[in-house]
PDB file of C-alpha atoms in Angstrom:
ATOM      1  CA  UNK Q   1     -32.725 -70.394  58.874  1.00  0.00           C
ATOM      2  CA  UNK Q   2     -32.745 -67.261  60.527  1.00  0.00           C
ATOM      3  CA  UNK Q   3     -34.349 -63.813  59.487  1.00  0.00           C
ATOM      4  CA  UNK Q   4     -31.558 -61.395  58.028  1.00  0.00           C
ATOM      5  CA  UNK Q   5     -31.924 -58.259  60.137  1.00  0.00           C
ATOM      6  CA  UNK Q   6     -30.858 -55.215  58.013  1.00  0.00           C
ATOM      7  CA  UNK Q   7     -30.157 -52.197  59.641  1.00  0.00           C
ATOM      8  CA  UNK Q   8     -32.834 -49.655  58.980  1.00  0.00           C
ATOM      9  CA  UNK Q   9     -30.817 -46.473  57.232  1.00  0.00           C
ATOM     10  CA  UNK Q  10     -31.182 -42.981  58.870  1.00  0.00           C
ATOM     11  CA  UNK Q  11     -31.472 -40.503  56.511  1.00  0.00           C
ATOM     12  CA  UNK Q  12     -31.729 -36.613  55.953  1.00  0.00           C
ATOM     13  CA  UNK Q  13     -33.490 -34.536  53.872  1.00  0.00           C
ATOM     14  CA  UNK Q  14     -31.262 -31.735  52.140  1.00  0.00           C
ATOM     15  CA  UNK Q  15     -31.829 -28.911  49.922  1.00  0.00           C
ATOM     16  CA  UNK Q  16     -29.689 -29.868  47.179  1.00  0.00           C
ATOM     17  CA  UNK Q  17     -31.693 -33.089  46.434  1.00  0.00           C
ATOM     18  CA  UNK Q  18     -35.598 -33.871  46.355  1.00  0.00           C
ATOM     19  CA  UNK Q  19     -35.131 -37.725  46.862  1.00  0.00           C
ATOM     20  CA  UNK Q  20     -37.261 -38.949  49.685  1.00  0.00           C
ATOM     21  CA  UNK Q  21     -35.568 -42.342  50.555  1.00  0.00           C
ATOM     22  CA  UNK Q  22     -37.162 -45.048  53.064  1.00  0.00           C
ATOM     23  CA  UNK Q  23     -35.676 -44.928  56.359  1.00  0.00           C
ATOM     24  CA  UNK Q  24     -35.647 -43.185  59.550  1.00  0.00           C
ATOM     25  CA  UNK Q  25     -35.221 -39.178  59.172  1.00  0.00           C
ATOM     26  CA  UNK Q  26     -33.767 -37.304  61.612  1.00  0.00           C
ATOM     27  CA  UNK Q  27     -36.441 -34.395  61.059  1.00  0.00           C
ATOM     28  CA  UNK Q  28     -35.895 -30.564  61.775  1.00  0.00           C
ATOM     29  CA  UNK Q  29     -37.385 -28.624  64.412  1.00  0.00           C
ATOM     30  CA  UNK Q  30     -37.377 -25.597  61.878  1.00  0.00           C
ATOM     31  CA  UNK Q  31     -39.354 -27.270  59.635  1.00  0.00           C
ATOM     32  CA  UNK Q  32     -38.893 -27.827  55.540  1.00  0.00           C
ATOM     33  CA  UNK Q  33     -38.005 -24.352  55.281  1.00  0.00           C
ATOM     34  CA  UNK Q  34     -34.646 -24.660  57.824  1.00  0.00           C
ATOM     35  CA  UNK Q  35     -33.483 -27.334  55.547  1.00  0.00           C
ATOM     36  CA  UNK Q  36     -33.766 -25.171  52.318  1.00  0.00           C
ATOM     37  CA  UNK Q  37     -34.286 -21.364  52.954  1.00  0.00           C
ATOM     38  CA  UNK Q  38     -35.399 -20.991  49.234  1.00  0.00           C
ATOM     39  CA  UNK Q  39     -38.752 -22.739  50.182  1.00  0.00           C
ATOM     40  CA  UNK Q  40     -40.349 -19.298  50.789  1.00  0.00           C
ATOM     41  CA  UNK Q  41     -43.353 -17.440  49.710  1.00  0.00           C
ATOM     42  CA  UNK Q  42     -41.651 -15.366  47.875  1.00  0.00           C
ATOM     43  CA  UNK Q  43     -40.598 -17.452  45.727  1.00  0.00           C
ATOM     44  CA  UNK Q  44     -43.159 -19.462  44.870  1.00  0.00           C
ATOM     45  CA  UNK Q  45     -45.761 -18.402  42.113  1.00  0.00           C
ATOM     46  CA  UNK Q  46     -49.129 -16.740  43.743  1.00  0.00           C
ATOM     47  CA  UNK Q  47     -51.459 -18.467  45.292  1.00  0.00           C
ATOM     48  CA  UNK Q  48     -49.639 -22.293  44.820  1.00  0.00           C
ATOM     49  CA  UNK Q  49     -49.450 -23.936  47.936  1.00  0.00           C
ATOM     50  CA  UNK Q  50     -45.996 -26.033  48.403  1.00  0.00           C
ATOM     51  CA  UNK Q  51     -45.945 -28.016  51.586  1.00  0.00           C
ATOM     52  CA  UNK Q  52     -48.292 -25.134  53.172  1.00  0.00           C
ATOM     53  CA  UNK Q  53     -46.341 -22.353  52.030  1.00  0.00           C
ATOM     54  CA  UNK Q  54     -48.759 -20.206  49.861  1.00  0.00           C
ATOM     55  CA  UNK Q  55     -46.806 -18.579  47.420  1.00  0.00           C
ATOM     56  CA  UNK Q  56     -46.988 -14.519  46.782  1.00  0.00           C
ATOM     57  CA  UNK Q  57     -44.479 -14.431  43.595  1.00  0.00           C
ATOM     58  CA  UNK Q  58     -45.919 -12.423  40.847  1.00  0.00           C
ATOM     59  CA  UNK Q  59     -44.402 -11.292  37.645  1.00  0.00           C
ATOM     60  CA  UNK Q  60     -43.930  -7.679  37.776  1.00  0.00           C
ATOM     61  CA  UNK Q  61     -43.958  -6.211  33.878  1.00  0.00           C
ATOM     62  CA  UNK Q  62     -44.308  -2.985  33.302  1.00  0.00           C
ATOM     63  CA  UNK Q  63     -44.314  -0.297  30.783  1.00  0.00           C
ATOM     64  CA  UNK Q  64     -41.274   1.114  30.050  1.00  0.00           C
ATOM     65  CA  UNK Q  65     -41.233   3.375  27.351  1.00  0.00           C
ATOM     66  CA  UNK Q  66     -43.592   4.330  24.569  1.00  0.00           C
ATOM     67  CA  UNK Q  67     -42.151   7.022  21.717  1.00  0.00           C
ATOM     68  CA  UNK Q  68     -43.127   7.624  18.580  1.00  0.00           C
ATOM     69  CA  UNK Q  69     -40.986  10.166  16.165  1.00  0.00           C
ATOM     70  CA  UNK Q  70     -42.184  11.096  12.597  1.00  0.00           C
ATOM     71  CA  UNK Q  71     -39.895  12.190   9.649  1.00  0.00           C
ATOM     72  CA  UNK Q  72     -39.772  15.678   8.562  1.00  0.00           C
ATOM     73  CA  UNK Q  73     -41.990  17.006   5.706  1.00  0.00           C
ATOM     74  CA  UNK Q  74     -40.648  19.396   3.018  1.00  0.00           C
ATOM     75  CA  UNK Q  75     -42.110  21.076  -0.070  1.00  0.00           C
ATOM     76  CA  UNK Q  76     -40.471  20.669  -3.278  1.00  0.00           C
ATOM     77  CA  UNK Q  77     -39.812  23.614  -5.653  1.00  0.00           C
ATOM     78  CA  UNK Q  78     -42.788  23.350  -7.181  1.00  0.00           C
ATOM     79  CA  UNK Q  79     -44.714  24.082  -4.128  1.00  0.00           C
ATOM     80  CA  UNK Q  80     -47.789  21.993  -5.010  1.00  0.00           C
ATOM     81  CA  UNK Q  81     -46.816  18.647  -4.352  1.00  0.00           C
ATOM     82  CA  UNK Q  82     -45.041  17.828  -1.099  1.00  0.00           C
ATOM     83  CA  UNK Q  83     -42.292  15.173  -1.423  1.00  0.00           C
ATOM     84  CA  UNK Q  84     -39.153  14.481   0.540  1.00  0.00           C
ATOM     85  CA  UNK Q  85     -37.118  13.625  -2.660  1.00  0.00           C
ATOM     86  CA  UNK Q  86     -33.945  11.882  -2.099  1.00  0.00           C
ATOM     87  CA  UNK Q  87     -30.916  11.423  -4.602  1.00  0.00           C
ATOM     88  CA  UNK Q  88     -28.979   8.387  -3.096  1.00  0.00           C
ATOM     89  CA  UNK Q  89     -25.789   7.111  -4.557  1.00  0.00           C
ATOM     90  CA  UNK Q  90     -25.307   3.392  -5.535  1.00  0.00           C
ATOM     91  CA  UNK Q  91     -25.082   1.086  -2.471  1.00  0.00           C
ATOM     92  CA  UNK Q  92     -25.886   3.919  -0.187  1.00  0.00           C
ATOM     93  CA  UNK Q  93     -28.168   4.469   2.542  1.00  0.00           C
ATOM     94  CA  UNK Q  94     -30.359   7.654   3.752  1.00  0.00           C
ATOM     95  CA  UNK Q  95     -31.775   8.039   7.109  1.00  0.00           C
ATOM     96  CA  UNK Q  96     -35.099   8.962   7.203  1.00  0.00           C
ATOM     97  CA  UNK Q  97     -36.668   9.115  10.972  1.00  0.00           C
ATOM     98  CA  UNK Q  98     -35.074   7.813  14.586  1.00  0.00           C
ATOM     99  CA  UNK Q  99     -35.906   8.406  18.115  1.00  0.00           C
ATOM    100  CA  UNK Q 100     -33.455   8.392  21.001  1.00  0.00           C
ATOM    101  CA  UNK Q 101     -34.517   6.643  24.528  1.00  0.00           C
ATOM    102  CA  UNK Q 102     -33.342   5.490  27.601  1.00  0.00           C
ATOM    103  CA  UNK Q 103     -34.432   1.785  28.492  1.00  0.00           C
ATOM    104  CA  UNK Q 104     -34.845   0.109  31.685  1.00  0.00           C
ATOM    105  CA  UNK Q 105     -32.161  -2.510  32.956  1.00  0.00           C
ATOM    106  CA  UNK Q 106     -33.223  -5.293  32.059  1.00  0.00           C
ATOM    107  CA  UNK Q 107     -36.287  -4.556  29.437  1.00  0.00           C
ATOM    108  CA  UNK Q 108     -37.228  -5.546  25.947  1.00  0.00           C
ATOM    109  CA  UNK Q 109     -38.166  -3.321  23.265  1.00  0.00           C
ATOM    110  CA  UNK Q 110     -40.209  -3.638  20.007  1.00  0.00           C
ATOM    111  CA  UNK Q 111     -39.750  -1.123  17.374  1.00  0.00           C
ATOM    112  CA  UNK Q 112     -41.582  -0.796  14.635  1.00  0.00           C
ATOM    113  CA  UNK Q 113     -41.002   1.490  11.196  1.00  0.00           C
ATOM    114  CA  UNK Q 114     -43.869   2.823   8.583  1.00  0.00           C
ATOM    115  CA  UNK Q 115     -43.111   3.782   4.798  1.00  0.00           C
ATOM    116  CA  UNK Q 116     -45.942   5.349   3.045  1.00  0.00           C
ATOM    117  CA  UNK Q 117     -46.345   6.585  -0.634  1.00  0.00           C
ATOM    118  CA  UNK Q 118     -42.840   5.990  -2.095  1.00  0.00           C
ATOM    119  CA  UNK Q 119     -41.462   6.074  -5.723  1.00  0.00           C
ATOM    120  CA  UNK Q 120     -38.533   4.890  -6.348  1.00  0.00           C
ATOM    121  CA  UNK Q 121     -35.805   4.711  -9.273  1.00  0.00           C
ATOM    122  CA  UNK Q 122     -33.621   1.792  -9.207  1.00  0.00           C
ATOM    123  CA  UNK Q 123     -33.777  -0.865  -6.346  1.00  0.00           C
ATOM    124  CA  UNK Q 124     -34.375   0.463  -2.667  1.00  0.00           C
ATOM    125  CA  UNK Q 125     -35.342  -1.306   0.649  1.00  0.00           C
ATOM    126  CA  UNK Q 126     -36.297  -0.089   3.998  1.00  0.00           C
ATOM    127  CA  UNK Q 127     -34.283  -0.717   7.078  1.00  0.00           C
ATOM    128  CA  UNK Q 128     -34.732  -0.736  10.869  1.00  0.00           C
ATOM    129  CA  UNK Q 129     -31.774  -0.202  13.330  1.00  0.00           C
ATOM    130  CA  UNK Q 130     -32.086  -0.577  16.850  1.00  0.00           C
ATOM    131  CA  UNK Q 131     -28.856   0.813  19.111  1.00  0.00           C
ATOM    132  CA  UNK Q 132     -26.653   0.231  15.936  1.00  0.00           C
ATOM    133  CA  UNK Q 133     -27.990  -3.292  14.883  1.00  0.00           C
ATOM    134  CA  UNK Q 134     -29.806  -3.690  11.717  1.00  0.00           C
ATOM    135  CA  UNK Q 135     -32.758  -5.712  13.124  1.00  0.00           C
ATOM    136  CA  UNK Q 136     -35.246  -6.032   9.739  1.00  0.00           C
ATOM    137  CA  UNK Q 137     -34.712  -5.031   5.999  1.00  0.00           C
ATOM    138  CA  UNK Q 138     -37.624  -5.220   3.526  1.00  0.00           C
ATOM    139  CA  UNK Q 139     -37.448  -6.546   0.065  1.00  0.00           C
ATOM    140  CA  UNK Q 140     -37.080  -4.245  -2.693  1.00  0.00           C
ATOM    141  CA  UNK Q 141     -39.705  -1.284  -2.126  1.00  0.00           C
ATOM    142  CA  UNK Q 142     -42.394  -1.746  -4.465  1.00  0.00           C
ATOM    143  CA  UNK Q 143     -44.233   1.560  -6.021  1.00  0.00           C
ATOM    144  CA  UNK Q 144     -46.642   2.822  -3.987  1.00  0.00           C
ATOM    145  CA  UNK Q 145     -46.997   0.087  -1.670  1.00  0.00           C
ATOM    146  CA  UNK Q 146     -46.601   0.546   2.368  1.00  0.00           C
ATOM    147  CA  UNK Q 147     -43.787  -1.122   4.164  1.00  0.00           C
ATOM    148  CA  UNK Q 148     -43.715  -1.531   7.771  1.00  0.00           C
ATOM    149  CA  UNK Q 149     -40.742  -3.513   9.387  1.00  0.00           C
ATOM    150  CA  UNK Q 150     -40.706  -4.754  13.270  1.00  0.00           C
ATOM    151  CA  UNK Q 151     -37.598  -5.185  15.332  1.00  0.00           C
ATOM    152  CA  UNK Q 152     -37.063  -7.042  18.789  1.00  0.00           C
ATOM    153  CA  UNK Q 153     -34.412  -7.241  21.327  1.00  0.00           C
ATOM    154  CA  UNK Q 154     -33.037  -6.312  24.703  1.00  0.00           C
ATOM    155  CA  UNK Q 155     -31.836  -2.513  24.723  1.00  0.00           C
ATOM    156  CA  UNK Q 156     -30.721  -0.830  28.267  1.00  0.00           C
ATOM    157  CA  UNK Q 157     -29.243   2.577  28.997  1.00  0.00           C
ATOM    158  CA  UNK Q 158     -29.511   5.766  27.912  1.00  0.00           C
ATOM    159  CA  UNK Q 159     -29.308   7.473  24.494  1.00  0.00           C
ATOM    160  CA  UNK Q 160     -30.258   4.532  22.470  1.00  0.00           C
ATOM    161  CA  UNK Q 161     -31.426   5.137  19.212  1.00  0.00           C
ATOM    162  CA  UNK Q 162     -33.978   3.684  17.047  1.00  0.00           C
ATOM    163  CA  UNK Q 163     -33.546   4.178  13.365  1.00  0.00           C
ATOM    164  CA  UNK Q 164     -35.355   3.844   9.489  1.00  0.00           C
ATOM    165  CA  UNK Q 165     -33.365   4.583   6.844  1.00  0.00           C
ATOM    166  CA  UNK Q 166     -33.868   3.886   2.719  1.00  0.00           C
ATOM    167  CA  UNK Q 167     -30.714   1.920   1.466  1.00  0.00           C
ATOM    168  CA  UNK Q 168     -30.036   1.844  -2.641  1.00  0.00           C
ATOM    169  CA  UNK Q 169     -29.484  -1.710  -3.490  1.00  0.00           C
ATOM    170  CA  UNK Q 170     -27.969  -0.869  -7.003  1.00  0.00           C
ATOM    171  CA  UNK Q 171     -24.426   0.104  -8.081  1.00  0.00           C
ATOM    172  CA  UNK Q 172     -25.823   3.213  -9.724  1.00  0.00           C
ATOM    173  CA  UNK Q 173     -27.140   6.129  -7.810  1.00  0.00           C
ATOM    174  CA  UNK Q 174     -30.945   6.401  -7.877  1.00  0.00           C
ATOM    175  CA  UNK Q 175     -33.931   8.849  -6.822  1.00  0.00           C
ATOM    176  CA  UNK Q 176     -36.427   7.646  -4.023  1.00  0.00           C
ATOM    177  CA  UNK Q 177     -39.347   9.669  -4.015  1.00  0.00           C
ATOM    178  CA  UNK Q 178     -41.469   9.697  -0.830  1.00  0.00           C
ATOM    179  CA  UNK Q 179     -44.755  11.830  -0.522  1.00  0.00           C
ATOM    180  CA  UNK Q 180     -46.108  13.963   1.964  1.00  0.00           C
ATOM    181  CA  UNK Q 181     -49.501  14.629   0.240  1.00  0.00           C
ATOM    182  CA  UNK Q 182     -52.419  13.015  -0.293  1.00  0.00           C
ATOM    183  CA  UNK Q 183     -55.840  14.729  -1.751  1.00  0.00           C
ATOM    184  CA  UNK Q 184     -54.328  17.894  -0.936  1.00  0.00           C
ATOM    185  CA  UNK Q 185     -53.653  17.182   3.116  1.00  0.00           C
ATOM    186  CA  UNK Q 186     -50.225  16.611   4.421  1.00  0.00           C
ATOM    187  CA  UNK Q 187     -49.671  13.200   5.976  1.00  0.00           C
ATOM    188  CA  UNK Q 188     -46.905  11.780   7.662  1.00  0.00           C
ATOM    189  CA  UNK Q 189     -45.147   9.348   5.193  1.00  0.00           C
ATOM    190  CA  UNK Q 190     -42.717   7.602   7.355  1.00  0.00           C
ATOM    191  CA  UNK Q 191     -42.958   7.114  11.077  1.00  0.00           C
ATOM    192  CA  UNK Q 192     -41.000   5.246  14.012  1.00  0.00           C
ATOM    193  CA  UNK Q 193     -42.177   4.046  17.306  1.00  0.00           C
ATOM    194  CA  UNK Q 194     -40.659   1.786  20.024  1.00  0.00           C
ATOM    195  CA  UNK Q 195     -42.720   0.487  23.027  1.00  0.00           C
ATOM    196  CA  UNK Q 196     -40.424  -1.431  25.902  1.00  0.00           C
ATOM    197  CA  UNK Q 197     -41.425  -3.276  29.004  1.00  0.00           C
ATOM    198  CA  UNK Q 198     -39.589  -3.588  31.902  1.00  0.00           C
ATOM    199  CA  UNK Q 199     -39.101  -6.995  33.532  1.00  0.00           C
TER     200      UNK Q 199
ATOM    201  CA  UNK A   1     -37.345 -19.841   6.983  1.00  0.00           C
ATOM    202  CA  UNK A   2     -34.756 -19.057   8.988  1.00  0.00           C
ATOM    203  CA  UNK A   3     -30.871 -18.422   8.014  1.00  0.00           C
ATOM    204  CA  UNK A   4     -27.666 -17.830   9.390  1.00  0.00           C
ATOM    205  CA  UNK A   5     -25.305 -15.059   7.979  1.00  0.00           C
ATOM    206  CA  UNK A   6     -22.394 -14.035   8.924  1.00  0.00           C
ATOM    207  CA  UNK A   7     -22.034 -10.181  10.506  1.00  0.00           C
ATOM    208  CA  UNK A   8     -19.787  -7.326   9.304  1.00  0.00           C
ATOM    209  CA  UNK A   9     -19.641  -3.775  10.826  1.00  0.00           C
ATOM    210  CA  UNK A  10     -18.539  -2.148  14.265  1.00  0.00           C
ATOM    211  CA  UNK A  11     -19.128  -3.302  17.795  1.00  0.00           C
ATOM    212  CA  UNK A  12     -18.842  -0.809  19.841  1.00  0.00           C
ATOM    213  CA  UNK A  13     -20.239  -2.570  23.379  1.00  0.00           C
ATOM    214  CA  UNK A  14     -19.709  -6.294  23.404  1.00  0.00           C
ATOM    215  CA  UNK A  15     -23.161  -7.978  25.007  1.00  0.00           C
ATOM    216  CA  UNK A  16     -26.153  -9.622  23.586  1.00  0.00           C
ATOM    217  CA  UNK A  17     -29.415  -8.440  21.772  1.00  0.00           C
ATOM    218  CA  UNK A  18     -31.352 -10.766  24.793  1.00  0.00           C
ATOM    219  CA  UNK A  19     -29.963 -11.219  28.151  1.00  0.00           C
ATOM    220  CA  UNK A  20     -28.520  -8.194  28.970  1.00  0.00           C
ATOM    221  CA  UNK A  21     -28.973  -6.151  25.975  1.00  0.00           C
ATOM    222  CA  UNK A  22     -26.115  -4.466  25.959  1.00  0.00           C
ATOM    223  CA  UNK A  23     -24.774  -5.073  22.591  1.00  0.00           C
ATOM    224  CA  UNK A  24     -24.158  -1.890  20.240  1.00  0.00           C
ATOM    225  CA  UNK A  25     -22.869  -1.117  17.204  1.00  0.00           C
ATOM    226  CA  UNK A  26     -21.072   1.751  15.376  1.00  0.00           C
ATOM    227  CA  UNK A  27     -24.498   4.304  14.238  1.00  0.00           C
ATOM    228  CA  UNK A  28     -21.585   4.752  11.556  1.00  0.00           C
ATOM    229  CA  UNK A  29     -20.942   0.993  10.727  1.00  0.00           C
ATOM    230  CA  UNK A  30     -23.810  -1.042  12.354  1.00  0.00           C
ATOM    231  CA  UNK A  31     -23.774  -4.369  13.164  1.00  0.00           C
ATOM    232  CA  UNK A  32     -25.539  -6.130  10.407  1.00  0.00           C
ATOM    233  CA  UNK A  33     -25.588  -9.510   8.092  1.00  0.00           C
ATOM    234  CA  UNK A  34     -23.391  -9.319   5.044  1.00  0.00           C
ATOM    235  CA  UNK A  35     -24.878  -7.417   2.116  1.00  0.00           C
ATOM    236  CA  UNK A  36     -25.337 -10.486  -0.111  1.00  0.00           C
ATOM    237  CA  UNK A  37     -28.394  -9.665  -2.345  1.00  0.00           C
ATOM    238  CA  UNK A  38     -31.321 -11.219  -0.694  1.00  0.00           C
ATOM    239  CA  UNK A  39     -33.444  -9.536  -3.297  1.00  0.00           C
ATOM    240  CA  UNK A  40     -37.107 -10.500  -2.861  1.00  0.00           C
ATOM    241  CA  UNK A  41     -37.308 -11.471   0.772  1.00  0.00           C
ATOM    242  CA  UNK A  42     -37.554  -9.367   3.953  1.00  0.00           C
ATOM    243  CA  UNK A  43     -36.250 -10.537   6.955  1.00  0.00           C
ATOM    244  CA  UNK A  44     -35.861  -9.787  10.609  1.00  0.00           C
ATOM    245  CA  UNK A  45     -33.677 -10.866  13.048  1.00  0.00           C
ATOM    246  CA  UNK A  46     -34.089 -13.787  15.637  1.00  0.00           C
ATOM    247  CA  UNK A  47     -30.850 -13.607  17.599  1.00  0.00           C
ATOM    248  CA  UNK A  48     -26.926 -12.232  17.226  1.00  0.00           C
ATOM    249  CA  UNK A  49     -24.350 -15.061  17.798  1.00  0.00           C
ATOM    250  CA  UNK A  50     -21.300 -13.228  18.645  1.00  0.00           C
ATOM    251  CA  UNK A  51     -18.604 -16.147  19.620  1.00  0.00           C
ATOM    252  CA  UNK A  52     -19.380 -17.170  16.157  1.00  0.00           C
ATOM    253  CA  UNK A  53     -19.903 -13.620  14.322  1.00  0.00           C
ATOM    254  CA  UNK A  54     -23.340 -14.626  12.867  1.00  0.00           C
ATOM    255  CA  UNK A  55     -26.714 -13.115  12.672  1.00  0.00           C
ATOM    256  CA  UNK A  56     -29.684 -15.699  12.602  1.00  0.00           C
ATOM    257  CA  UNK A  57     -32.675 -14.262  10.677  1.00  0.00           C
ATOM    258  CA  UNK A  58     -36.158 -15.121   9.498  1.00  0.00           C
ATOM    259  CA  UNK A  59     -36.857 -14.523   6.440  1.00  0.00           C
ATOM    260  CA  UNK A  60     -40.155 -14.114   4.188  1.00  0.00           C
ATOM    261  CA  UNK A  61     -40.760 -13.730   0.435  1.00  0.00           C
ATOM    262  CA  UNK A  62     -41.973 -10.705  -0.976  1.00  0.00           C
ATOM    263  CA  UNK A  63     -45.593 -10.280  -1.247  1.00  0.00           C
ATOM    264  CA  UNK A  64     -45.741  -7.470  -4.330  1.00  0.00           C
ATOM    265  CA  UNK A  65     -42.878  -7.135  -6.966  1.00  0.00           C
ATOM    266  CA  UNK A  66     -42.468  -4.591  -9.862  1.00  0.00           C
ATOM    267  CA  UNK A  67     -42.527  -5.620 -13.349  1.00  0.00           C
ATOM    268  CA  UNK A  68     -41.395  -3.785 -16.301  1.00  0.00           C
ATOM    269  CA  UNK A  69     -44.891  -3.463 -18.654  1.00  0.00           C
ATOM    270  CA  UNK A  70     -42.360  -2.729 -21.323  1.00  0.00           C
ATOM    271  CA  UNK A  71     -44.072   0.834 -22.282  1.00  0.00           C
ATOM    272  CA  UNK A  72     -42.158   3.998 -21.640  1.00  0.00           C
ATOM    273  CA  UNK A  73     -43.709   7.683 -19.991  1.00  0.00           C
ATOM    274  CA  UNK A  74     -43.255  10.749 -21.867  1.00  0.00           C
ATOM    275  CA  UNK A  75     -39.862  11.034 -20.975  1.00  0.00           C
ATOM    276  CA  UNK A  76     -38.564   7.948 -22.361  1.00  0.00           C
ATOM    277  CA  UNK A  77     -38.642   6.328 -18.520  1.00  0.00           C
ATOM    278  CA  UNK A  78     -39.565   2.605 -18.359  1.00  0.00           C
ATOM    279  CA  UNK A  79     -43.273   1.946 -16.878  1.00  0.00           C
ATOM    280  CA  UNK A  80     -43.302  -0.613 -14.318  1.00  0.00           C
ATOM    281  CA  UNK A  81     -46.396  -1.786 -12.188  1.00  0.00           C
ATOM    282  CA  UNK A  82     -46.798  -3.829  -9.300  1.00  0.00           C
ATOM    283  CA  UNK A  83     -48.066  -7.090  -8.695  1.00  0.00           C
ATOM    284  CA  UNK A  84     -48.937  -9.629  -6.455  1.00  0.00           C
ATOM    285  CA  UNK A  85     -45.952 -12.835  -6.286  1.00  0.00           C
ATOM    286  CA  UNK A  86     -47.662 -16.446  -7.230  1.00  0.00           C
ATOM    287  CA  UNK A  87     -47.176 -18.645  -4.672  1.00  0.00           C
ATOM    288  CA  UNK A  88     -44.082 -20.422  -7.066  1.00  0.00           C
ATOM    289  CA  UNK A  89     -42.510 -17.351  -7.212  1.00  0.00           C
ATOM    290  CA  UNK A  90     -42.400 -17.317  -3.327  1.00  0.00           C
ATOM    291  CA  UNK A  91     -41.341 -20.207  -3.087  1.00  0.00           C
ATOM    292  CA  UNK A  92     -38.111 -19.786  -5.642  1.00  0.00           C
ATOM    293  CA  UNK A  93     -37.417 -16.598  -3.543  1.00  0.00           C
ATOM    294  CA  UNK A  94     -37.235 -18.532  -0.474  1.00  0.00           C
ATOM    295  CA  UNK A  95     -35.207 -21.145  -2.196  1.00  0.00           C
ATOM    296  CA  UNK A  96     -32.829 -18.917  -3.916  1.00  0.00           C
ATOM    297  CA  UNK A  97     -32.141 -17.501  -0.605  1.00  0.00           C
ATOM    298  CA  UNK A  98     -31.543 -20.500   1.083  1.00  0.00           C
ATOM    299  CA  UNK A  99     -28.867 -22.091  -1.615  1.00  0.00           C
ATOM    300  CA  UNK A 100     -27.261 -18.532  -1.800  1.00  0.00           C
ATOM    301  CA  UNK A 101     -26.363 -18.556   1.794  1.00  0.00           C
ATOM    302  CA  UNK A 102     -25.870 -22.453   2.386  1.00  0.00           C
ATOM    303  CA  UNK A 103     -24.156 -23.559  -0.981  1.00  0.00           C
ATOM    304  CA  UNK A 104     -21.159 -21.329   0.676  1.00  0.00           C
ATOM    305  CA  UNK A 105     -18.832 -21.104   2.869  1.00  0.00           C
ATOM    306  CA  UNK A 106     -18.467 -18.179   5.454  1.00  0.00           C
ATOM    307  CA  UNK A 107     -15.342 -16.958   3.765  1.00  0.00           C
ATOM    308  CA  UNK A 108     -16.754 -17.505   0.300  1.00  0.00           C
ATOM    309  CA  UNK A 109     -19.950 -15.332   1.492  1.00  0.00           C
ATOM    310  CA  UNK A 110     -17.768 -12.244   2.929  1.00  0.00           C
ATOM    311  CA  UNK A 111     -15.853 -12.602  -0.270  1.00  0.00           C
ATOM    312  CA  UNK A 112     -19.056 -12.539  -2.486  1.00  0.00           C
ATOM    313  CA  UNK A 113     -20.554  -9.935  -0.739  1.00  0.00           C
ATOM    314  CA  UNK A 114     -17.492  -7.779  -0.426  1.00  0.00           C
ATOM    315  CA  UNK A 115     -17.648  -6.738   3.083  1.00  0.00           C
ATOM    316  CA  UNK A 116     -15.391  -6.945   5.544  1.00  0.00           C
ATOM    317  CA  UNK A 117     -15.725  -9.690   8.901  1.00  0.00           C
ATOM    318  CA  UNK A 118     -17.186  -7.924  12.002  1.00  0.00           C
ATOM    319  CA  UNK A 119     -14.764  -5.613  13.772  1.00  0.00           C
ATOM    320  CA  UNK A 120     -14.678  -5.558  17.787  1.00  0.00           C
ATOM    321  CA  UNK A 121     -11.821  -3.326  19.046  1.00  0.00           C
ATOM    322  CA  UNK A 122     -13.170  -3.798  22.677  1.00  0.00           C
ATOM    323  CA  UNK A 123     -13.322  -8.005  22.354  1.00  0.00           C
ATOM    324  CA  UNK A 124     -11.904  -9.288  25.793  1.00  0.00           C
ATOM    325  CA  UNK A 125      -9.043 -11.510  24.952  1.00  0.00           C
ATOM    326  CA  UNK A 126      -8.371 -10.185  21.543  1.00  0.00           C
TER     327      UNK A 126
END
């Protein structure tokens, strides 16, 4: 029986397919980067060698914004104990502190809000918003216990507001006291901060 | 523990909280999960799914709670004290939240919370 001769196929490497089949290859005088122009050093991670192309690409994360804002401190009528007293209707919210900033496109922002030295009558929660979206809420506030909230989201453009508030969970009106003095010294009792990273 | 809650509020700019980062709510009526009374848990947003109009949140049980001591102060007001929650209480808080959300349909949750559905006046395609 004679030998069966199968023709050796002529193959071609193409940019859309990474298979490298057996056969005769047409070749390309321009090299592999002529076959696929994306095979460029700028698209390859720095110092990684792909078919002789040593990459130069590096992530360029950069700080975008860091800003803090603190709530105002007020003195009560008695003049001795500094306290912010909020009388809040049932199922109603009271803004405490906010900050407005411009964020790069694209970027990721982390905001944090802290509430200290509070005493509430009826149940209150502490809330954090980022550009009109509620991103975090505490459980019911506990007497004198500090609360911290963290929110993360992409947020781009100008005049973006991060804010913290307290919310009266109950149907009836109630009071929330946020004390501003400790040991005779005025202290910040609520603050918010936001930091973003430009991608 | 993650839960998915229906959204309420008003969308001013359609978008996402990741990706383009353009989702923006009305400051007077912010985008938020319905107020269903997740009393003894705190939560943090994981993502907003505008197509289904829900928010995915990560919940954690409260570490401290106030309890009535049974005493009253000089003005007749009840005296409360703060204490750490027990492990059993923490598990109970999470289970309560899970049962509350997953035990009802989206429509039922809106009714229970007495919240309107998410308003999207600028949604393309109606």
